[in-house]
Coordinates of C-alpha atoms in Angstrom, one line a residue:
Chain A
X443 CA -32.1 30.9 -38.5
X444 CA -29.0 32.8 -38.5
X445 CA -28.7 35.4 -41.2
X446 CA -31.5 38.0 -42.3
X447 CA -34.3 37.3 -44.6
X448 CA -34.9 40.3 -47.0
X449 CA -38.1 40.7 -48.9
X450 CA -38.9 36.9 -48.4
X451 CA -36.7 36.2 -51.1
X452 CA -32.6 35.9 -50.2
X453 CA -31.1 35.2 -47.2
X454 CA -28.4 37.2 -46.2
X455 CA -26.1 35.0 -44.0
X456 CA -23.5 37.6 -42.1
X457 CA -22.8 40.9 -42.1
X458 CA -20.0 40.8 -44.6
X459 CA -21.3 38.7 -47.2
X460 CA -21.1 39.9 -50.8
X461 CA -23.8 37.4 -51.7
X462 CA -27.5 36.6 -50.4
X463 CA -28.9 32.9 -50.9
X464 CA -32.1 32.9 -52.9
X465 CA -35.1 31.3 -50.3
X466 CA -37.1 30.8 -53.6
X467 CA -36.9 30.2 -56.9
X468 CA -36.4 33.8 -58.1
X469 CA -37.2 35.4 -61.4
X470 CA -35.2 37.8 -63.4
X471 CA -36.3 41.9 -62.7
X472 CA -37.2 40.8 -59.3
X473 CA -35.9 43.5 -56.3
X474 CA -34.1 42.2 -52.9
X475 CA -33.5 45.3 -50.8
X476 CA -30.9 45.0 -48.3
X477 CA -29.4 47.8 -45.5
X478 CA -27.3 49.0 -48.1
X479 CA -29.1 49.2 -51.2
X480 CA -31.6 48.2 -53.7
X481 CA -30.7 44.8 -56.3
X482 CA -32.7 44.1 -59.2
X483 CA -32.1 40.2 -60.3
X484 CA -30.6 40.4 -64.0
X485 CA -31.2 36.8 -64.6
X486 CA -33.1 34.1 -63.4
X487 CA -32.0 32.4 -60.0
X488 CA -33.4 29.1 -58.7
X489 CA -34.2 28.4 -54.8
X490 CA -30.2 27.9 -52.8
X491 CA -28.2 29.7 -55.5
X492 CA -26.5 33.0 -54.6
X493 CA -26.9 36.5 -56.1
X494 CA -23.9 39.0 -55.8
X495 CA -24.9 42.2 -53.7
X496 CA -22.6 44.4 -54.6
X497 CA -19.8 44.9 -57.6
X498 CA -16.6 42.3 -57.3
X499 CA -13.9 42.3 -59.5
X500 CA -12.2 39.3 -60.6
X501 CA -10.1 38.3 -58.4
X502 CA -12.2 39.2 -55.2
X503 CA -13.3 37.2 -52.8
X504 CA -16.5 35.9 -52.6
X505 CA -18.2 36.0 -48.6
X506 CA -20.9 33.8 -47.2
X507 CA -21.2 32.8 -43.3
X508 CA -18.5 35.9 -42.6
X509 CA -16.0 33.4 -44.5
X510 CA -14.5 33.4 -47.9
X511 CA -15.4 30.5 -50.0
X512 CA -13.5 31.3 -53.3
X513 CA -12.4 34.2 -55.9
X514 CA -14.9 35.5 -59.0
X515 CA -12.9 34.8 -62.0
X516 CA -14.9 37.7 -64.1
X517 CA -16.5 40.6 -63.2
X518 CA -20.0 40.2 -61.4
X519 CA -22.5 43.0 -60.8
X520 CA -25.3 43.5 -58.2
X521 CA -28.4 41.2 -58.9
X522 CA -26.2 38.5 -61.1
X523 CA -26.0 34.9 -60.4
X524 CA -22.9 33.7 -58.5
X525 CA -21.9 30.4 -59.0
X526 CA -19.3 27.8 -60.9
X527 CA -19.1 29.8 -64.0
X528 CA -18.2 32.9 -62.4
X529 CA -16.4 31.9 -59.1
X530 CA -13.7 29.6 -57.9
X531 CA -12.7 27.4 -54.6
X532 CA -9.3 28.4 -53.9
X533 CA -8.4 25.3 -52.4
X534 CA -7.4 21.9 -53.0
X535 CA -6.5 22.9 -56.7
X536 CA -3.9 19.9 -57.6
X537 CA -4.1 21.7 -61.5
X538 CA -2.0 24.9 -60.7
X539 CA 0.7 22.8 -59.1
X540 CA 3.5 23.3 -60.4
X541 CA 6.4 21.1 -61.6
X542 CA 8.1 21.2 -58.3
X543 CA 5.7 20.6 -56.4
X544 CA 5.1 24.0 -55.5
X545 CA 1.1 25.0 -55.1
X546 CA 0.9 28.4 -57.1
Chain B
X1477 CA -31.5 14.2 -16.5
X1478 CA -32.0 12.9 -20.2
X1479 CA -32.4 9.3 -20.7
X1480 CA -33.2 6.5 -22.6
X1481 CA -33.9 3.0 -22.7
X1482 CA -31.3 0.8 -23.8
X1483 CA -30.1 -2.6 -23.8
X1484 CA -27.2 -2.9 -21.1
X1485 CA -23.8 -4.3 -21.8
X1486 CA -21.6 -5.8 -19.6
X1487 CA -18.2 -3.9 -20.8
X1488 CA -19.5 -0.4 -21.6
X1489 CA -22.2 1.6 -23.0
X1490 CA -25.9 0.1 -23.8
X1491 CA -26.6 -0.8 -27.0
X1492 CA -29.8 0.8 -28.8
X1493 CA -30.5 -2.1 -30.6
X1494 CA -30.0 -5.9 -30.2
X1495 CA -29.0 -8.1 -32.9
X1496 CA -26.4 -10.9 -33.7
X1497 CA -23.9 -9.4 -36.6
X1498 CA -23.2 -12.0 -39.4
X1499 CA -20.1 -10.4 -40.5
X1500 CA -17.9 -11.7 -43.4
X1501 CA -14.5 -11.0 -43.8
X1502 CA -14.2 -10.8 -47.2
X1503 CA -16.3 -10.2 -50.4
X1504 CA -15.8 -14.0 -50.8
X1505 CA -18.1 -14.6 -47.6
X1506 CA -20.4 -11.6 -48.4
X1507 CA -23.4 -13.6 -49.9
X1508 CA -22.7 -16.7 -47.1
X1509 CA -23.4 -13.8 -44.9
X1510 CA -26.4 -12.4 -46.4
X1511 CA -28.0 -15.5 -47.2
X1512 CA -27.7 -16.8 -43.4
X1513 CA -29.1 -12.8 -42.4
X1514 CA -32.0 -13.6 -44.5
X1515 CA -32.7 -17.0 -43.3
X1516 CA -32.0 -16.9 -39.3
X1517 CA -34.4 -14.8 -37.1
X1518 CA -35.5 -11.5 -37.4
X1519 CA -32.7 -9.5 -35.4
X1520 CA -30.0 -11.2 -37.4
X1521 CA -28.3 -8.7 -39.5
X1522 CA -24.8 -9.0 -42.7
X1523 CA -22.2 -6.4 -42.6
X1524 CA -21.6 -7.4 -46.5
X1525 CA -18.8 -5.8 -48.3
X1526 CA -16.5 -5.7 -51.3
X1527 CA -12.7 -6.0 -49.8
X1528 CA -10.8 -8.7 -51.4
X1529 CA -9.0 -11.7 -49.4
X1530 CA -5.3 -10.7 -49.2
X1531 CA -4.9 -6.4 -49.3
X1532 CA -1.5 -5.1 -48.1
X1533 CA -0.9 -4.9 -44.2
X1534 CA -1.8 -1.4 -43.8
X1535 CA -5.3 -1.8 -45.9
X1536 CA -5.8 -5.0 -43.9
X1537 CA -5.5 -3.5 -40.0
X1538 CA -7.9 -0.8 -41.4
X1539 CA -10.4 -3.8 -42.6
X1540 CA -9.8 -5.7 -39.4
X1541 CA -10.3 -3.0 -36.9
X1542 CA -13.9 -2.0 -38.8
X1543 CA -15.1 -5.6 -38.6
X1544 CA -13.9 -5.7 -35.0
X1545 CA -15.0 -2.6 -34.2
X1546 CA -18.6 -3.4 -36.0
X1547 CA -18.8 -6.7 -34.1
X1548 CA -17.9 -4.4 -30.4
X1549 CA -20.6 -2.3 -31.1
X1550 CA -23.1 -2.3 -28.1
X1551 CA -26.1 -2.4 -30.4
X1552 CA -24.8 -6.5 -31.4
X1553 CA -25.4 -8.6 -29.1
X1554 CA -23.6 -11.8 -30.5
X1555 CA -21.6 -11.8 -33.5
X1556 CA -21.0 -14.8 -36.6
X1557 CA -18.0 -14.3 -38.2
X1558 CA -17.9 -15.9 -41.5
X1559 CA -14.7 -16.4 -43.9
X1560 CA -13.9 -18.3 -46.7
X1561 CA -11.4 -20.4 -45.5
X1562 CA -8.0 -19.1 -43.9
X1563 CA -7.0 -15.7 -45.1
X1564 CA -5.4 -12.8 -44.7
X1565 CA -8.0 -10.8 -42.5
X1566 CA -7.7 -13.3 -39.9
X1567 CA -11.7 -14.9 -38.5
X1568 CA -10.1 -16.1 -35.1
X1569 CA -8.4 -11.9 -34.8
X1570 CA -11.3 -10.9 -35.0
X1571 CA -13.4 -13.1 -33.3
X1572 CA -11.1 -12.6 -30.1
X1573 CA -11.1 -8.8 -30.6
X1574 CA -14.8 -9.3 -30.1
X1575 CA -14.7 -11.4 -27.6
X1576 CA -12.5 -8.9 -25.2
X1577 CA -16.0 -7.4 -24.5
X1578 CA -17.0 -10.6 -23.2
X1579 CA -20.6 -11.3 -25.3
X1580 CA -20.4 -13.7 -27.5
X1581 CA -18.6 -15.1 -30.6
X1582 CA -18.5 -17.9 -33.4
X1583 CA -16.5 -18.3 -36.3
X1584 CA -17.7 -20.2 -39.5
X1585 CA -15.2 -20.9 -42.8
X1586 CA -16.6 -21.8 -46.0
X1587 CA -14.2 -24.0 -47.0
X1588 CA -13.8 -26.4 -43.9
X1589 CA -17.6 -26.3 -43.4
X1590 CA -18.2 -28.1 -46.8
X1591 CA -19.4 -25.2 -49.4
X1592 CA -21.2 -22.5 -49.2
X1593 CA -25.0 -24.4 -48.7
X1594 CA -23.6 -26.6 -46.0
X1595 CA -22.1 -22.7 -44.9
X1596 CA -25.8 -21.4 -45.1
X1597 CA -27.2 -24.2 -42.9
X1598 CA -24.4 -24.2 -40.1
X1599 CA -25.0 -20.4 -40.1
X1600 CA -28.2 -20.4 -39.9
X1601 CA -28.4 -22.7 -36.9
X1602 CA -25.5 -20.8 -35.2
X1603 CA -27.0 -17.5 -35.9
X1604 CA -30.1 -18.3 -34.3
X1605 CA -28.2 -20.2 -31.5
X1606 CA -26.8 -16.7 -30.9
X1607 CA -29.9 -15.1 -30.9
X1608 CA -31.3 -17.6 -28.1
X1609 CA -28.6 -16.6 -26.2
X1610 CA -29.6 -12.9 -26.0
X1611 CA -33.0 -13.1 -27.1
X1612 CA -33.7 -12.5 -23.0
X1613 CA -32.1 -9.3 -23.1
X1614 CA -34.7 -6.3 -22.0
X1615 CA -34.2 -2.7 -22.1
X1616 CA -33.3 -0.2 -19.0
X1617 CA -33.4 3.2 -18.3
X1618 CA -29.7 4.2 -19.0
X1619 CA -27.9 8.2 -18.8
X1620 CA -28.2 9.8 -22.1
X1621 CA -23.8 10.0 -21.5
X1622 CA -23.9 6.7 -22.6
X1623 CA -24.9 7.1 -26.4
X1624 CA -22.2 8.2 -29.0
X1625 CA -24.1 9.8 -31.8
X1626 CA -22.6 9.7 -35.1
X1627 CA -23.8 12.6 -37.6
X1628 CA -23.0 12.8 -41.0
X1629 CA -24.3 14.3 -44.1
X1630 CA -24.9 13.8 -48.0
X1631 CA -26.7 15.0 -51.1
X1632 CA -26.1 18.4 -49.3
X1633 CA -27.5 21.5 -50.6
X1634 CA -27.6 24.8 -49.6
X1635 CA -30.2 24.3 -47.1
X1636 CA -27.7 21.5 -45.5
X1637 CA -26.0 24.4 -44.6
X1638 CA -28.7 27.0 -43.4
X1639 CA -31.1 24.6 -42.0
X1640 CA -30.3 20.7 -41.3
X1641 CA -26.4 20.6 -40.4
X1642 CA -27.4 23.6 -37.3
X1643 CA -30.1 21.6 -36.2
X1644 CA -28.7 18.4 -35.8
X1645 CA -25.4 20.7 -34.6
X1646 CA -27.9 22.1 -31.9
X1647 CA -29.3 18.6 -31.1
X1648 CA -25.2 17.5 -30.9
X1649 CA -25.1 20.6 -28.3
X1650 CA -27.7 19.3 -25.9
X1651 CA -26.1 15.3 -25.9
X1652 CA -22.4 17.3 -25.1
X1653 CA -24.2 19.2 -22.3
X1654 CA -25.6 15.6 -21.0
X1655 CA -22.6 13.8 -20.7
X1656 CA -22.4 12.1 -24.2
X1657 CA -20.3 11.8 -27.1
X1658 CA -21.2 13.4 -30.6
X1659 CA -18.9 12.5 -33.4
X1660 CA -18.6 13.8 -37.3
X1661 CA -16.1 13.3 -40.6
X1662 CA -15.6 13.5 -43.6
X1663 CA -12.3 15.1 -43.5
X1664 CA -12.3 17.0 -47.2
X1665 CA -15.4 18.7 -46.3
X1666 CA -13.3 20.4 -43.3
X1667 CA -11.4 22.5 -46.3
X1668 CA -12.0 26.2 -46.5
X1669 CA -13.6 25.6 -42.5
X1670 CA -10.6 24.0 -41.2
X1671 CA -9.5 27.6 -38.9
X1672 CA -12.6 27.8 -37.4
X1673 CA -12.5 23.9 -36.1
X1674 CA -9.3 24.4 -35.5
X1675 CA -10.0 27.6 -32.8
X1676 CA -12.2 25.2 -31.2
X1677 CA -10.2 22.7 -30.7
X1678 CA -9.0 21.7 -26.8
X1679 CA -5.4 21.8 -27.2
X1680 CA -2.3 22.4 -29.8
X1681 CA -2.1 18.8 -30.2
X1682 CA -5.7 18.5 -31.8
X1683 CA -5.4 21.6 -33.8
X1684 CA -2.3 19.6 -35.0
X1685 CA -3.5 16.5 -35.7
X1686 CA -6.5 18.0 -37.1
X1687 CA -4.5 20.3 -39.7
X1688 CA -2.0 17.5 -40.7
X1689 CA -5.0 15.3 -41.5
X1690 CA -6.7 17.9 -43.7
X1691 CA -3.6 18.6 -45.3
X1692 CA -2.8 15.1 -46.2
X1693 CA -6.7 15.0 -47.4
X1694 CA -6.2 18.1 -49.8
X1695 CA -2.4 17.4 -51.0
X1696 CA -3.7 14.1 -52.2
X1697 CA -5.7 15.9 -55.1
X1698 CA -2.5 17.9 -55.5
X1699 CA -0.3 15.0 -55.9
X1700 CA -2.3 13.9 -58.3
X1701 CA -2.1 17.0 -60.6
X1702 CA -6.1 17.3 -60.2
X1703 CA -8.3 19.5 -58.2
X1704 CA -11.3 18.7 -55.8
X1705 CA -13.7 20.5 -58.4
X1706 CA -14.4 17.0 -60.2
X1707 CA -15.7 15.6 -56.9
X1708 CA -16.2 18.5 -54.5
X1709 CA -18.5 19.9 -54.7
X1710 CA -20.4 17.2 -56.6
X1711 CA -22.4 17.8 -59.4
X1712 CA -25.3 17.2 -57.3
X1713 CA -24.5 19.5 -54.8
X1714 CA -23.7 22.0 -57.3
X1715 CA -26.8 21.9 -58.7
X1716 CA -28.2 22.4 -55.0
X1717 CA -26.0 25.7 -55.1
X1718 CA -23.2 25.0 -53.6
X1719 CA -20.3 26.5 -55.6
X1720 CA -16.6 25.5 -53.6
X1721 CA -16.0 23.0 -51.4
X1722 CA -15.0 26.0 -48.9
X1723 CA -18.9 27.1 -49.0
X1724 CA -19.8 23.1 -48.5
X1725 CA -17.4 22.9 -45.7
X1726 CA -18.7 25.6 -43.7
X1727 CA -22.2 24.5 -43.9
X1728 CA -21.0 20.5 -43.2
X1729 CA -18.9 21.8 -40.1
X1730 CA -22.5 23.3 -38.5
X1731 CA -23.7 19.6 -38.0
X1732 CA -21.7 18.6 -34.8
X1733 CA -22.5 22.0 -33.2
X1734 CA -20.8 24.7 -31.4
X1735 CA -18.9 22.8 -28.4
X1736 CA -14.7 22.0 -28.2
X1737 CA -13.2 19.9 -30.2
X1738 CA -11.8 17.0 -27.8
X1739 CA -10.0 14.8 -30.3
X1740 CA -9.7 13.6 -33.6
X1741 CA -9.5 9.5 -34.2
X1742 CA -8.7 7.2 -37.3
X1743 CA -11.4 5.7 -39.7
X1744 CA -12.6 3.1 -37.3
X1745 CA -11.0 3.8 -34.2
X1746 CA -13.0 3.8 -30.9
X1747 CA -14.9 6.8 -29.7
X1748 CA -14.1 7.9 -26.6
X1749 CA -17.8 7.3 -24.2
X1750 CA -18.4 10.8 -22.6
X1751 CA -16.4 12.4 -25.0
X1752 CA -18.2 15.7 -25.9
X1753 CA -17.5 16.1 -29.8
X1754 CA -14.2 14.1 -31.2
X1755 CA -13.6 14.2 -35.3
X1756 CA -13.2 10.9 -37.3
X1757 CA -10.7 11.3 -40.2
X1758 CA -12.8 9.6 -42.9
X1759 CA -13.4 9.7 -46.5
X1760 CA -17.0 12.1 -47.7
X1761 CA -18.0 8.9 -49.1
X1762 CA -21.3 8.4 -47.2
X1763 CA -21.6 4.9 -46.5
X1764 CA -17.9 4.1 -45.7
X1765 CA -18.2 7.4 -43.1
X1766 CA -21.4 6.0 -41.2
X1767 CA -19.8 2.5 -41.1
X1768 CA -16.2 4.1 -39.8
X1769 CA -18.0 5.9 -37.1
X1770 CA -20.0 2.8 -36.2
X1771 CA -17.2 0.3 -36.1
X1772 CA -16.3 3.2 -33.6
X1773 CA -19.4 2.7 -31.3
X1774 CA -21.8 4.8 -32.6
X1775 CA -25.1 3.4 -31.3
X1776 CA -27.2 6.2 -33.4
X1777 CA -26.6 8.6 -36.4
X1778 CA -28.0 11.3 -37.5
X1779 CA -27.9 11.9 -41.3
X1780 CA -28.9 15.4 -43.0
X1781 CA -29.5 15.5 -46.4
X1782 CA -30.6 18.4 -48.9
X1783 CA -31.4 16.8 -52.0
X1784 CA -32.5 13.7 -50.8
X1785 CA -30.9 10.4 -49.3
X1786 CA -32.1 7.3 -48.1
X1787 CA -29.8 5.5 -46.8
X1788 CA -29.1 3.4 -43.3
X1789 CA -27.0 0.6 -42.0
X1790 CA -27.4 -2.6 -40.6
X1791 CA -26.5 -2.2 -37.0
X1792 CA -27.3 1.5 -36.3
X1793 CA -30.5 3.1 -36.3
X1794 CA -30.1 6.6 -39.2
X1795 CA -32.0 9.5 -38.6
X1796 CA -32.9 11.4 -42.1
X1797 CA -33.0 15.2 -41.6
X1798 CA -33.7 17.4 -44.2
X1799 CA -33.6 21.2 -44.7
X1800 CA -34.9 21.0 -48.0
X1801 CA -38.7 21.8 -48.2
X1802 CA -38.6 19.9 -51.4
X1803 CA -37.6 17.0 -50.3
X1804 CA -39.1 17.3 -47.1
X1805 CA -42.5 16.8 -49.4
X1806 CA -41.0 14.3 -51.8
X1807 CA -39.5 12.1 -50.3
X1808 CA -41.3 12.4 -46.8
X1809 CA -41.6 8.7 -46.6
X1810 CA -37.8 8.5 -46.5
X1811 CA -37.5 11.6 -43.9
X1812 CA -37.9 11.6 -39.9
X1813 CA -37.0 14.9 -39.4
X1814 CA -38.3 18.0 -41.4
X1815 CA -35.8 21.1 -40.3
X1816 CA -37.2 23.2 -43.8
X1817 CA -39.3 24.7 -41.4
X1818 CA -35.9 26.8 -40.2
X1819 CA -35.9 28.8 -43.4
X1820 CA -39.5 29.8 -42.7
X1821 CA -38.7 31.2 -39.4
X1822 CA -38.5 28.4 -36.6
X1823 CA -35.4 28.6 -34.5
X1824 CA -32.4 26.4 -34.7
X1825 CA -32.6 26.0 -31.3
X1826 CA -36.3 24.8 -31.4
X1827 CA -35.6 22.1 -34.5
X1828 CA -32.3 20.9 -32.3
X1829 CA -34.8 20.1 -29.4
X1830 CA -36.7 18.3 -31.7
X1831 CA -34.1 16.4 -32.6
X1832 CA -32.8 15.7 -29.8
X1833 CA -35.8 14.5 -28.5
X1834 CA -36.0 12.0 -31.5
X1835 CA -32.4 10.7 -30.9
X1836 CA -34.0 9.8 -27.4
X1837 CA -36.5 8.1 -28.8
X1838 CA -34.8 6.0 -31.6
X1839 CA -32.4 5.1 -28.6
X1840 CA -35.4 3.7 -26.9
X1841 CA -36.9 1.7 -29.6
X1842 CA -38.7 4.1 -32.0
X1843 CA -38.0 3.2 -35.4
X1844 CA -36.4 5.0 -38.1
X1845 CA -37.5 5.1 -41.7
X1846 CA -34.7 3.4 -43.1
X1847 CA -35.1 0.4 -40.2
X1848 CA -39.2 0.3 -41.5
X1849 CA -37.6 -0.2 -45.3
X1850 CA -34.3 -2.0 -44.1
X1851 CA -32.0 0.5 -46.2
X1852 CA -28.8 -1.3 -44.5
X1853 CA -26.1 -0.4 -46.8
X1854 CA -22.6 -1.1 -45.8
X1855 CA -18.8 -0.7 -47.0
X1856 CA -15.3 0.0 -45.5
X1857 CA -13.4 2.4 -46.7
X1858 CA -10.3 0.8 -48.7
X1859 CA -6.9 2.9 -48.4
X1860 CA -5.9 4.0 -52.0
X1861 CA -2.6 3.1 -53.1
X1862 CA -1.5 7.0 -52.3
X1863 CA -2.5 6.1 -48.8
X1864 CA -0.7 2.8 -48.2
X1865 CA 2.6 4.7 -49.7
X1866 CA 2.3 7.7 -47.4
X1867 CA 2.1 5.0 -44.4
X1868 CA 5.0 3.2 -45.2
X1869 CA 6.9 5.9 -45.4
X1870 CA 5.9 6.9 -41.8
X1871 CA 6.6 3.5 -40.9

């Protein structure tokens, strides 16, 4: 598999990811140690979610496979639950057209 | 070199499999079709499908060159076509189309063959007429260059991503290194991967064409004031943990493997044979994808799945792969392939061979699990409105 298993419980895909993918369903005060540091889980994460590594600001872009696949739209701290409520594709996003036609 | 044993063809590849097609040309001869499937011989397979009798010109060539293209596939043998009466989407265009690869052809229409029982009966007897005709046919040992392998995937999770979609990319590798063709689609799962496809690509034409197309893909949601979010991910993929259709994308590209990208055809269009990996610009609706690549000469398709799919077509043999240990366990009588076994330490590489080894086999005869339930399901992909106004306008 490509990627790095920590402590049997996330999977850390590339180097620069932000997020690791939970390899099991995972329960809240449990610890994934990576290279960098130490995350305790602050919630409840079930097997193929993600789990933020490190503190992003809104705005910042979210990293798996080395590649961005959308922007946190609220704050997110180490050891919470990434997904649709707190992150956002960047693409194909018809709704922030404008009325010329312009994509903002 | 890698072989397998397939049913030769005077025009082109050999075919995997060897039936008669009974294939309507509009929802009005679907059942006509199914019915005379049902009651010929047992290699005697309906394309059925919903498009209506008279679509605009555009809609129609699309129609036309999938039931064409399904009837030149090299896994049919002999082909029914069956219509209504005359229409629109022309039995005799067809029919010739088919015909160019010089196995044989009959046409049937509802209307001048006195109703749809009378239909039924002629059909019957004609189908199995067909089948007589290549009922002779035995298999050969042919060069594994010969097959084009169509992969696609659905009900993707995030295991689609880590596990499944690299091994049947790695398995996509190994035919690309033998000679063959390896083809995947689903053009609006290419946004948020489209750069790295688009580094692979051959030449500046293909990064082109392949940019323009997933452009015109993801400016149709704009166009229509909406985003993807409604649809991509889907809720079922979402729940699976897959956040943005970018994160989807890049685990959906990892199914056709690491080689160039030679090309990029229409929905339908032919395959190249001995084409290394070429894109199909299709729809991420599952069924209409398989059948696009298909009508395009796939003989065999490989489908990952990470929640759980069982589905298969008439004509081509499907290959379930799952990354999902889950499902791997539920659903194991509607798997082939279990690549879970990637997250608990196998190599990619390893799984590929596996697969690979299993396309060789299904080539040769070895039956899939949705052949041993007949999942068949079949549609064409109907250009939208949007669609047919953007091709006028290039007209």
């Amino acid at each position: 598999m490509k990627g790095v298993i920590l402590d049997d419980r996330g999977l850390h895909m590339a180097h620069a990811d932000n997020v690791v993918t939970a390899i099991a369903d995972l329960d809240a005060g449990m610890e994934i140690a990576s290279e960098e540091a130490t995350i305790e889980l602050v919630e409840d994460v079930p097997f193929g979610h993600k789990i933020a590594l490190t503190s992003i600001d809104p705005g910042d872009t979210i990293v798996k496979y080395g590649e961005p696949i959308g922007a946190a739209v609220e704050s997110i701290e180490p050891g919470e639950w990434v997904h649709t409520h707190n992150c956002e594709s960047a693409r194909g996003r018809g709704d922030r057209s404008t009325d010329d036609g312009e994509v903002a | 070199m890698a072989t397998f044993d397939g049913y030769p063809r005077p025009d082109g590849p050999a075919g995997v499999r060897n039936y008669v097609a009974v294939v309507p040309t509009s929802v009005a001869a679907s059942a006509v079709a199914e019915a005379i499937a049902d009651r010929a011989t047992e290699n005697v397979r309906a394309t059925p499908h919903q498009m209506g009798i008279d679509p605009p010109k555009a809609a129609r060539e699309q129609i036309e060159r999938t039931l064409a293209g399904v009837g030149r596939n090299p896994n049919v043998g002999a082909t029914l076509v069956v219509s209504l009466g005359p229409e629109t989407i022309d039995a005799d265009v067809i029919a010739d189309e088919i015909a160019g690869t010089g196995r044989a052809v009959e046409t049937l229409s509802i209307r001048e063959a006195g109703g749809t029982a009378a239909t039924v009966d002629t059909g019957v007897a004609l189908a199995r007429e067909l089948w007589d005709g290549i009922a002779n046919a035995r298999r050969e040992e042919r060069d594994a260059s010969e097959l084009v392998f169509g992969v696609e995937c659905g009900g993707s999770d995030t295991t689609s991503g880590i596990a499944s979609n690299p091994a049947v990319g790695a398995a996509c590798d190994r035919l690309v290194r033998d000679g063959g063709t390896a083809s995947f689609s689903e053009t609006p799962e290419f946004i948020g991967a489209e750069h790295i496809l688009a580094d692979r690509c051959v030449d500046d034409e293909t990064r082109e064409q392949l940019l323009a197309r997933v452009e015109r893909r993801e400016s149709a949601a704009q166009l229509m004031g909406v985003d993807l979010r409604g649809a991509q991910p889907t809720p079922g993929n979402q729940d699976g943990g897959l956040t943005t259709i970018e994160e989807k994308s890049l685990g959906a590209i990892a199914k056709g493997g690491t080689t160039p990208v030679r090309g990029i055809v229409d929905y339908a269009e032919s395959l190249p044979i001995g084409g290394g990996l070429v894109l199909m610009d299709t729809p991420g609706y599952d069924i209409e994808s398989v059948v696009g690549k298909v009508a395009g000469g796939a003989q065999i398709v490989a489908f990952t799945t990470g929640r759980g799919s069982t589905t298969g077509n008439p004509l081509a043999p499907v290959i379930k792969v799952t990354g999902n240990p889950k499902t791997a366990d539920r659903l194991a009588s509607n798997m082939d392939l279990d690549a879970s076994t990637i997250i608990d330490g196998e190599s990619i590489d390893a799984v590929g061979e596996r697969v690979y080894e299993t396309l060789l086999e299904v080539a040769s005869g070895a039956r899939t699990a949705a052949e041993q339930r007949r999942l068949e399901e079949f549609a064409i992909n109907e250009l939208q409105p949007n669609e047919l106004a953007e091709r006028r306008g290039n007209a």
